[in-house]
Amino acid sequence: MQDRRPLEGKVAIITGASSGIGEASAREFARAGAHTMLAARREERLERLAGEIRAAGGTAIPVRTDLTDLSQITRLVRMTLAEYGRIDILANIAGWGRYDWIEELSPEDLRQQYEVNVLGMAELIRQVVPSMKSQKSGLIINMCSYASQISVPPLTIYASTKYAVEGLTDGLRRELLPWGVTVIRVHPSGVTGTEFNEHARKNGGITYRSVPVGRISREHLAKELVGLALHPRRTLFISRLYDLPVLVNKVFPGLVDAVSAAWVRRQRRKDLRTVGQVRPARYPSPFPLWQIAGGLAVMALVAGLLLVRAL
């Protein structure tokens, strides 16, 4: 970890550090020279990761933290300030989801997705912001998702939490700009090496496989997050392959409705047998045909100009 240390002396809190993206990010921030505070619920894993980071020459302090517990969030922030006197980076990586139909979710499953993905994140930010304001600098990275751009089953509730994170991030970016605090949202595609899909399927009532294209490794994403600390930007999308369905969702939402409904019918064929004939609602298109044609013409023109320049 002595090779390159562009974040030497910076203090970083990483949530979700016991596995997946959070674990890889903790290693990467430590490798870049940051003092890392490792936050997650699984204490044994945090201790093991902290030991690995220290053995490699980095700095890490494990702090068992449940983001649904206000007292534990407060303890994390106070321990960080007591140890280092400042907080330079907050990487909100912890997240939780469940694959199931909304009426099949337990009240706990429903609430926990919001408590971890939104409320816990917002509370941690609320407690970190005073320190960043006083030092007139800071970086907050919020893990969003392509699910905040296109919400489809079975990720309906999870996607709604990411829509909330997107709005939270954009508002905070503008609110904290005068104090020199940077707030960034990150939209990864499928990420390998995480436990998300395994946990989301556990006890769920849906057999679901994520799209097997455009995936990135957790190590790749971790490097991108450290890169944001050095070269900030408002938003980071990975991978851009997913921009196509997002564009289709915006321009042709009826098509996405039809495809999603067909998938639901296949999954719930047994439940639908007693429903009988249903006439679905018809929604007007948000874009008139002339706007769609004009947009496609502009895209074709831009693509042609880029091709000519490349040649």
Coordinates of N, CA and C in Angstrom, one line a residue, residues 23-212:
E23 N -16.4 -3.7 0.9 CA -15.1 -4.3 1.3 C -14.0 -3.9 0.3
A24 N -14.3 -4.0 -1.0 CA -13.3 -3.7 -2.0 C -12.9 -2.2 -1.9
S25 N -13.9 -1.4 -1.6 CA -13.7 0.1 -1.6 C -12.8 0.4 -0.4
A26 N -13.0 -0.3 0.8 CA -12.2 0.0 1.9 C -10.7 -0.3 1.6
R27 N -10.5 -1.4 0.9 CA -9.1 -1.8 0.6 C -8.5 -0.7 -0.3
E28 N -9.3 -0.2 -1.3 CA -8.8 0.7 -2.3 C -8.6 2.1 -1.7
F29 N -9.4 2.5 -0.8 CA -9.2 3.8 -0.1 C -8.0 3.7 0.8
A30 N -7.8 2.6 1.5 CA -6.7 2.4 2.3 C -5.4 2.4 1.5
R31 N -5.4 1.7 0.4 CA -4.3 1.6 -0.5 C -3.9 3.0 -1.0
A32 N -4.9 3.9 -1.2 CA -4.6 5.3 -1.6 C -4.2 6.2 -0.5
G33 N -4.1 5.6 0.7 CA -3.5 6.4 1.8 C -4.5 6.9 2.8
A34 N -5.8 6.7 2.6 CA -6.8 7.2 3.5 C -6.8 6.4 4.8
H35 N -7.1 7.1 5.9 CA -7.4 6.4 7.2 C -8.9 5.9 7.1
T36 N -9.1 4.6 7.1 CA -10.5 4.1 6.9 C -11.2 3.7 8.1
M37 N -12.4 4.1 8.3 CA -13.3 3.7 9.3 C -14.3 2.7 8.7
L38 N -14.2 1.5 9.1 CA -15.0 0.4 8.4 C -16.3 0.2 9.2
A39 N -17.4 0.4 8.5 CA -18.7 0.3 9.2 C -19.6 -0.8 8.5
A40 N -20.1 -1.7 9.3 CA -21.1 -2.7 8.9 C -21.5 -3.4 10.1
R41 N -22.5 -4.4 9.9 CA -23.1 -5.1 11.0 C -22.2 -6.3 11.5
R42 N -21.5 -6.9 10.5 CA -20.8 -8.2 10.8 C -19.4 -7.9 11.3
E43 N -19.3 -7.9 12.6 CA -18.1 -7.4 13.3 C -16.9 -8.3 13.0
E44 N -17.0 -9.6 13.0 CA -15.9 -10.5 12.7 C -15.3 -10.2 11.3
R45 N -16.1 -10.0 10.3 CA -15.6 -9.7 9.0 C -14.9 -8.3 9.0
L46 N -15.4 -7.4 9.7 CA -14.7 -6.1 9.8 C -13.4 -6.2 10.4
E47 N -13.3 -7.0 11.5 CA -12.0 -7.2 12.2 C -11.0 -7.9 11.2
R48 N -11.5 -8.8 10.5 CA -10.6 -9.5 9.6 C -10.1 -8.6 8.5
L49 N -11.0 -7.8 7.9 CA -10.6 -6.8 6.9 C -9.7 -5.8 7.4
A50 N -9.9 -5.3 8.6 CA -9.0 -4.3 9.2 C -7.6 -4.9 9.4
G51 N -7.6 -6.1 9.8 CA -6.3 -6.8 9.9 C -5.5 -6.9 8.6
E52 N -6.2 -7.2 7.5 CA -5.6 -7.3 6.2 C -5.1 -6.0 5.8
I53 N -5.9 -4.9 6.0 CA -5.4 -3.6 5.6 C -4.2 -3.1 6.4
R54 N -4.2 -3.4 7.7 CA -3.0 -3.0 8.5 C -1.8 -3.8 8.1
A55 N -2.0 -5.1 7.8 CA -0.8 -5.9 7.4 C -0.2 -5.4 6.1
A56 N -1.0 -4.8 5.3 CA -0.6 -4.3 4.0 C 0.0 -2.9 4.1
G57 N 0.0 -2.3 5.3 CA 0.6 -1.0 5.5 C -0.5 0.1 5.6
G58 N -1.7 -0.2 5.6 CA -2.8 0.8 5.6 C -3.3 1.0 7.1
T59 N -4.3 1.9 7.1 CA -4.9 2.2 8.4 C -6.4 1.9 8.4
A60 N -6.9 1.2 9.4 CA -8.3 0.8 9.4 C -8.8 0.6 10.8
I61 N -10.0 1.1 11.1 CA -10.6 0.9 12.4 C -12.0 0.3 12.2
P62 N -12.3 -0.9 12.6 CA -13.6 -1.5 12.4 C -14.6 -0.9 13.5
V63 N -15.8 -0.6 13.1 CA -16.8 -0.1 14.0 C -18.1 -0.8 13.6
R64 N -18.6 -1.7 14.4 CA -19.9 -2.4 14.1 C -21.0 -1.3 14.1
T65 N -21.7 -1.2 12.9 CA -22.7 -0.2 12.8 C -23.9 -0.8 12.0
D66 N -25.1 -0.7 12.7 CA -26.3 -1.0 12.0 C -27.0 0.3 11.7
L67 N -27.2 0.6 10.4 CA -27.7 1.8 9.9 C -29.2 2.0 10.3
T68 N -29.8 1.0 10.8 CA -31.2 1.2 11.3 C -31.2 1.6 12.8
D69 N -30.0 1.8 13.4 CA -29.9 2.1 14.8 C -29.3 3.5 14.9
L70 N -30.0 4.5 15.4 CA -29.5 5.9 15.5 C -28.3 5.9 16.4
S71 N -28.3 5.2 17.5 CA -27.2 5.3 18.5 C -25.9 4.8 17.9
Q72 N -26.0 3.8 17.0 CA -24.8 3.2 16.4 C -24.2 4.1 15.3
I73 N -25.1 4.8 14.6 CA -24.6 5.8 13.7 C -23.9 6.9 14.4
T74 N -24.5 7.4 15.5 CA -23.9 8.5 16.3 C -22.5 8.0 16.8
R75 N -22.4 6.8 17.3 CA -21.2 6.2 17.8 C -20.1 6.2 16.7
L76 N -20.5 5.8 15.5 CA -19.5 5.8 14.4 C -18.9 7.2 14.1
V77 N -19.8 8.2 14.1 CA -19.3 9.5 13.8 C -18.4 10.1 14.9
R78 N -18.9 9.8 16.1 CA -18.1 10.3 17.3 C -16.8 9.7 17.4
M79 N -16.7 8.4 17.1 CA -15.4 7.6 17.2 C -14.5 8.2 16.1
T80 N -15.0 8.5 14.9 CA -14.2 9.0 13.9 C -13.6 10.3 14.2
L81 N -14.4 11.2 14.8 CA -13.9 12.6 15.1 C -13.0 12.5 16.3
A82 N -13.3 11.6 17.3 CA -12.4 11.5 18.4 C -11.0 11.0 18.0
E83 N -11.0 10.1 17.0 CA -9.7 9.5 16.6 C -8.9 10.4 15.7
Y84 N -9.6 11.1 14.8 CA -8.9 11.9 13.7 C -9.2 13.4 13.7
G85 N -10.3 13.8 14.3 CA -10.7 15.2 14.4 C -11.3 15.7 13.1
R86 N -11.5 14.9 12.1 CA -12.1 15.4 10.9 C -12.7 14.2 10.1
I87 N -13.5 14.5 9.1 CA -14.1 13.5 8.2 C -14.0 14.1 6.8
D88 N -13.2 13.5 6.0 CA -13.0 14.0 4.6 C -13.9 13.3 3.6
I89 N -14.1 12.0 3.8 CA -14.9 11.2 2.8 C -15.9 10.4 3.5
L90 N -17.1 10.4 2.9 CA -18.1 9.5 3.4 C -18.6 8.7 2.2
A91 N -18.3 7.4 2.2 CA -18.8 6.5 1.1 C -20.0 5.7 1.5
N92 N -21.2 6.1 1.1 CA -22.4 5.4 1.5 C -22.7 4.2 0.6
I93 N -22.1 3.1 0.9 CA -22.2 1.9 0.1 C -23.2 0.9 0.5
A94 N -23.5 0.8 1.8 CA -24.4 -0.2 2.3 C -25.7 -0.1 1.6
G95 N -26.3 -1.3 1.3 CA -27.6 -1.3 0.7 C -28.2 -2.7 0.8
W96 N -29.6 -2.7 0.7 CA -30.3 -4.0 1.0 C -31.5 -4.0 0.1
G97 N -31.9 -5.2 -0.4 CA -33.0 -5.3 -1.2 C -33.7 -6.7 -1.1
R98 N -34.9 -6.9 -1.6 CA -35.6 -8.1 -1.6 C -36.4 -8.3 -2.8
Y99 N -36.2 -9.5 -3.5 CA -37.0 -9.8 -4.7 C -38.3 -10.4 -4.3
D100 N -39.4 -9.7 -4.4 CA -40.7 -10.3 -4.1 C -41.8 -9.3 -4.5
W101 N -43.0 -9.8 -4.6 CA -44.2 -9.0 -4.9 C -44.5 -8.2 -3.6
I102 N -45.0 -7.0 -3.9 CA -45.1 -6.0 -2.7 C -46.0 -6.6 -1.6
E103 N -47.1 -7.3 -2.0 CA -48.0 -7.8 -1.0 C -47.4 -9.0 -0.2
E104 N -46.4 -9.6 -0.8 CA -45.7 -10.7 -0.2 C -44.6 -10.3 0.8
L105 N -44.2 -9.1 0.7 CA -43.1 -8.6 1.6 C -43.7 -8.5 3.0
S106 N -42.8 -8.8 4.0 CA -43.2 -8.6 5.4 C -43.1 -7.1 5.7
P107 N -43.8 -6.6 6.7 CA -43.6 -5.2 7.1 C -42.1 -4.9 7.4
E108 N -41.4 -5.9 7.9 CA -39.9 -5.7 8.3 C -39.1 -5.5 7.0
D109 N -39.4 -6.4 6.0 CA -38.7 -6.3 4.7 C -38.9 -5.0 4.0
L110 N -40.1 -4.5 4.0 CA -40.5 -3.3 3.4 C -39.8 -2.1 4.1
R111 N -39.9 -2.1 5.4 CA -39.3 -1.0 6.2 C -37.7 -1.0 6.1
Q112 N -37.1 -2.2 6.2 CA -35.7 -2.3 6.2 C -35.0 -1.7 5.0
Q113 N -35.7 -1.9 3.8 CA -35.1 -1.4 2.6 C -35.0 0.1 2.6
Y114 N -36.0 0.8 3.2 CA -36.0 2.2 3.3 C -35.0 2.7 4.4
E115 N -35.1 2.0 5.5 CA -34.2 2.3 6.7 C -32.7 2.3 6.3
V116 N -32.3 1.2 5.6 CA -30.9 1.0 5.3 C -30.5 1.9 4.1
N117 N -31.3 1.9 3.1 CA -30.9 2.5 1.8 C -31.1 4.0 1.8
V118 N -32.1 4.5 2.6 CA -32.4 5.9 2.6 C -32.3 6.6 3.9
L119 N -33.0 6.2 4.9 CA -33.0 6.8 6.2 C -31.7 6.8 6.9
G120 N -31.1 5.6 6.9 CA -29.8 5.4 7.6 C -28.7 6.3 6.9
M121 N -28.8 6.2 5.6 CA -27.8 7.1 4.8 C -28.0 8.5 5.1
A122 N -29.3 9.0 5.1 CA -29.5 10.4 5.3 C -29.1 10.8 6.7
E123 N -29.4 9.9 7.7 CA -29.0 10.3 9.1 C -27.5 10.3 9.3
L124 N -26.7 9.4 8.6 CA -25.3 9.5 8.7 C -24.8 10.8 8.0
I125 N -25.3 11.1 6.9 CA -24.9 12.4 6.3 C -25.2 13.6 7.2
R126 N -26.4 13.6 7.8 CA -26.8 14.7 8.7 C -25.8 14.9 9.8
Q127 N -25.2 13.8 10.3 CA -24.3 13.9 11.4 C -22.9 14.2 11.0
V128 N -22.6 13.9 9.7 CA -21.2 14.1 9.2 C -21.1 15.6 8.6
V129 N -22.2 16.1 8.1 CA -22.1 17.4 7.5 C -21.5 18.5 8.3
P130 N -21.9 18.7 9.6 CA -21.3 19.8 10.4 C -19.8 19.8 10.4
S131 N -19.1 18.6 10.5 CA -17.7 18.5 10.5 C -17.2 19.0 9.1
M132 N -17.8 18.5 8.0 CA -17.3 18.9 6.7 C -17.5 20.4 6.5
K133 N -18.6 21.0 7.0 CA -18.8 22.4 6.9 C -17.8 23.2 7.6
S134 N -17.4 22.8 8.8 CA -16.5 23.5 9.6 C -15.1 23.5 9.0
Q135 N -14.7 22.4 8.3 CA -13.4 22.3 7.6 C -13.5 22.8 6.2
K136 N -14.7 23.2 5.7 CA -14.9 23.8 4.4 C -14.4 22.9 3.3
S137 N -14.6 21.6 3.5 CA -14.3 20.6 2.5 C -14.9 19.2 2.8
G138 N -15.0 18.4 1.8 CA -15.5 17.1 2.1 C -16.1 16.4 0.9
L139 N -16.2 15.1 0.9 CA -16.7 14.4 -0.3 C -17.7 13.4 0.3
I140 N -18.9 13.4 -0.3 CA -19.9 12.4 0.0 C -20.3 11.6 -1.2
I141 N -20.1 10.3 -1.2 CA -20.4 9.4 -2.3 C -21.6 8.6 -2.0
N142 N -22.7 8.7 -2.7 CA -23.9 7.9 -2.5 C -24.1 6.9 -3.5
M143 N -24.2 5.6 -3.1 CA -24.4 4.6 -4.1 C -25.8 4.5 -4.5
C144 N -26.0 4.9 -5.8 CA -27.4 4.8 -6.4 C -27.4 3.5 -7.2
S145 N -28.1 3.6 -8.3 CA -28.3 2.4 -9.2 C -28.9 2.8 -10.5
Y146 N -28.8 1.9 -11.5 CA -29.5 2.1 -12.7 C -31.0 1.9 -12.4
A147 N -31.3 1.2 -11.3 CA -32.7 1.0 -10.9 C -33.4 2.3 -10.6
S148 N -32.7 3.4 -10.3 CA -33.3 4.7 -10.1 C -33.7 5.3 -11.4
Q149 N -33.2 4.8 -12.5 CA -33.5 5.3 -13.8 C -34.6 4.5 -14.5
I150 N -34.8 3.3 -14.1 CA -35.9 2.4 -14.8 C -36.3 1.4 -13.7
S151 N -37.5 1.6 -13.2 CA -38.0 0.8 -12.1 C -38.9 -0.3 -12.7
V152 N -38.5 -1.6 -12.6 CA -39.2 -2.7 -13.1 C -39.3 -3.8 -12.0
P153 N -40.3 -4.6 -12.0 CA -40.3 -5.8 -11.0 C -39.2 -6.8 -11.4
P154 N -38.7 -7.5 -10.4 CA -39.1 -7.5 -9.0 C -38.4 -6.5 -8.1
L155 N -37.8 -5.5 -8.6 CA -37.0 -4.6 -7.8 C -37.8 -3.3 -7.5
T156 N -39.1 -3.4 -7.5 CA -39.9 -2.2 -7.3 C -39.6 -1.4 -6.1
I157 N -39.6 -2.0 -4.9 CA -39.3 -1.3 -3.7 C -37.9 -0.8 -3.6
Y158 N -37.0 -1.7 -4.0 CA -35.6 -1.4 -4.0 C -35.3 -0.2 -4.9
A159 N -35.9 -0.2 -6.1 CA -35.8 0.9 -7.1 C -36.3 2.2 -6.5
S160 N -37.4 2.1 -5.8 CA -38.0 3.3 -5.2 C -37.0 4.0 -4.2
T161 N -36.3 3.1 -3.4 CA -35.3 3.7 -2.5 C -34.2 4.4 -3.2
K162 N -33.8 3.9 -4.4 CA -32.7 4.5 -5.1 C -33.2 5.8 -5.8
Y163 N -34.5 5.8 -6.2 CA -35.0 7.1 -6.7 C -34.9 8.2 -5.6
A164 N -35.1 7.8 -4.3 CA -35.0 8.7 -3.2 C -33.6 9.1 -3.0
V165 N -32.6 8.2 -3.1 CA -31.2 8.5 -3.0 C -30.8 9.5 -4.1
E166 N -31.3 9.3 -5.3 CA -31.0 10.2 -6.4 C -31.4 11.7 -6.0
G167 N -32.7 11.8 -5.6 CA -33.2 13.1 -5.2 C -32.4 13.7 -4.0
L168 N -32.1 12.9 -3.0 CA -31.3 13.3 -1.9 C -30.0 13.8 -2.3
T169 N -29.3 13.1 -3.2 CA -28.0 13.5 -3.6 C -28.0 14.8 -4.4
D170 N -28.9 14.9 -5.3 CA -28.9 16.2 -6.1 C -29.2 17.4 -5.2
G171 N -30.1 17.2 -4.3 CA -30.4 18.4 -3.4 C -29.3 18.7 -2.5
L172 N -28.6 17.7 -1.9 CA -27.5 18.0 -1.1 C -26.3 18.6 -1.8
R173 N -26.1 18.2 -3.1 CA -25.0 18.7 -3.9 C -25.2 20.2 -3.9
R174 N -26.4 20.7 -4.2 CA -26.6 22.1 -4.3 C -26.6 22.8 -2.9
E175 N -27.1 22.1 -1.9 CA -27.2 22.7 -0.6 C -25.8 22.9 0.0
L176 N -24.9 22.0 -0.2 CA -23.6 22.0 0.4 C -22.5 22.6 -0.4
L177 N -22.8 23.0 -1.7 CA -21.8 23.6 -2.6 C -21.1 24.8 -2.0
P178 N -21.8 25.7 -1.3 CA -21.1 26.9 -0.8 C -20.0 26.6 0.3
W179 N -20.1 25.4 0.9 CA -19.1 25.1 1.9 C -18.0 24.2 1.3
G180 N -17.9 24.0 0.0 CA -16.9 23.2 -0.6 C -17.0 21.7 -0.4
V181 N -18.3 21.3 -0.1 CA -18.5 19.9 0.1 C -19.1 19.3 -1.2
T182 N -18.5 18.3 -1.7 CA -18.9 17.6 -3.0 C -19.8 16.4 -2.7
V183 N -20.9 16.3 -3.4 CA -21.8 15.2 -3.2 C -22.0 14.5 -4.6
I184 N -21.8 13.3 -4.7 CA -21.8 12.5 -6.0 C -22.7 11.3 -5.8
R185 N -23.4 11.0 -6.9 CA -24.2 9.8 -6.9 C -23.5 8.8 -8.0
V186 N -23.5 7.6 -7.7 CA -22.9 6.6 -8.5 C -23.9 5.5 -8.9
H187 N -24.0 5.3 -10.2 CA -25.0 4.3 -10.7 C -24.3 3.1 -11.4
P188 N -24.0 2.1 -10.6 CA -23.4 0.9 -11.2 C -24.4 0.0 -11.9
S189 N -24.0 -0.8 -12.8 CA -24.8 -1.8 -13.4 C -24.7 -3.1 -12.5
G190 N -24.8 -4.3 -13.0 CA -24.6 -5.4 -12.2 C -23.1 -5.5 -11.7
V191 N -22.9 -5.9 -10.5 CA -21.5 -5.9 -9.9 C -21.3 -7.3 -9.4
T192 N -20.2 -7.9 -9.9 CA -19.8 -9.2 -9.5 C -19.0 -9.2 -8.2
G193 N -19.1 -10.3 -7.5 CA -18.3 -10.4 -6.2 C -19.1 -9.8 -5.0
T194 N -20.4 -9.7 -5.1 CA -21.2 -9.1 -4.0 C -22.2 -10.2 -3.6
E195 N -22.8 -10.0 -2.4 CA -23.8 -10.9 -1.9 C -25.2 -10.4 -2.2
F196 N -25.4 -9.3 -2.9 CA -26.7 -8.6 -3.1 C -27.7 -9.6 -3.6
N197 N -27.5 -10.2 -4.8 CA -28.5 -11.1 -5.4 C -28.8 -12.3 -4.5
E198 N -27.8 -12.8 -3.8 CA -28.1 -13.9 -2.9 C -29.0 -13.5 -1.8
H199 N -28.8 -12.4 -1.2 CA -29.6 -11.9 -0.1 C -31.0 -11.5 -0.6
A200 N -31.0 -10.9 -1.8 CA -32.3 -10.4 -2.3 C -33.2 -11.5 -2.6
R201 N -32.7 -12.7 -3.0 CA -33.5 -13.9 -3.3 C -33.9 -14.6 -2.1
K202 N -33.1 -14.5 -1.0 CA -33.4 -15.3 0.2 C -34.8 -15.1 0.7
N203 N -35.5 -16.2 0.8 CA -36.9 -16.2 1.3 C -37.9 -15.4 0.4
G204 N -37.4 -15.0 -0.8 CA -38.2 -14.3 -1.7 C -39.1 -15.2 -2.5
G205 N -40.1 -14.7 -3.1 CA -41.1 -15.5 -3.9 C -40.9 -15.5 -5.4
I206 N -39.7 -15.0 -5.8 CA -39.5 -14.8 -7.2 C -38.2 -15.4 -7.7
T207 N -38.3 -16.1 -8.8 CA -37.0 -16.6 -9.4 C -36.6 -15.5 -10.4
Y208 N -35.5 -14.9 -10.1 CA -35.0 -13.8 -11.0 C -33.5 -13.8 -11.2
R209 N -33.1 -13.6 -12.4 CA -31.7 -13.5 -12.7 C -31.4 -12.2 -13.3
S210 N -30.4 -11.5 -12.8 CA -30.1 -10.2 -13.3 C -29.5 -10.3 -14.7
V211 N -29.6 -9.3 -15.5 CA -29.1 -9.3 -16.9 C -27.6 -9.6 -16.9
P212 N -27.2 -10.7 -17.6 CA -25.8 -11.1 -17.6 C -24.8 -10.4 -18.5

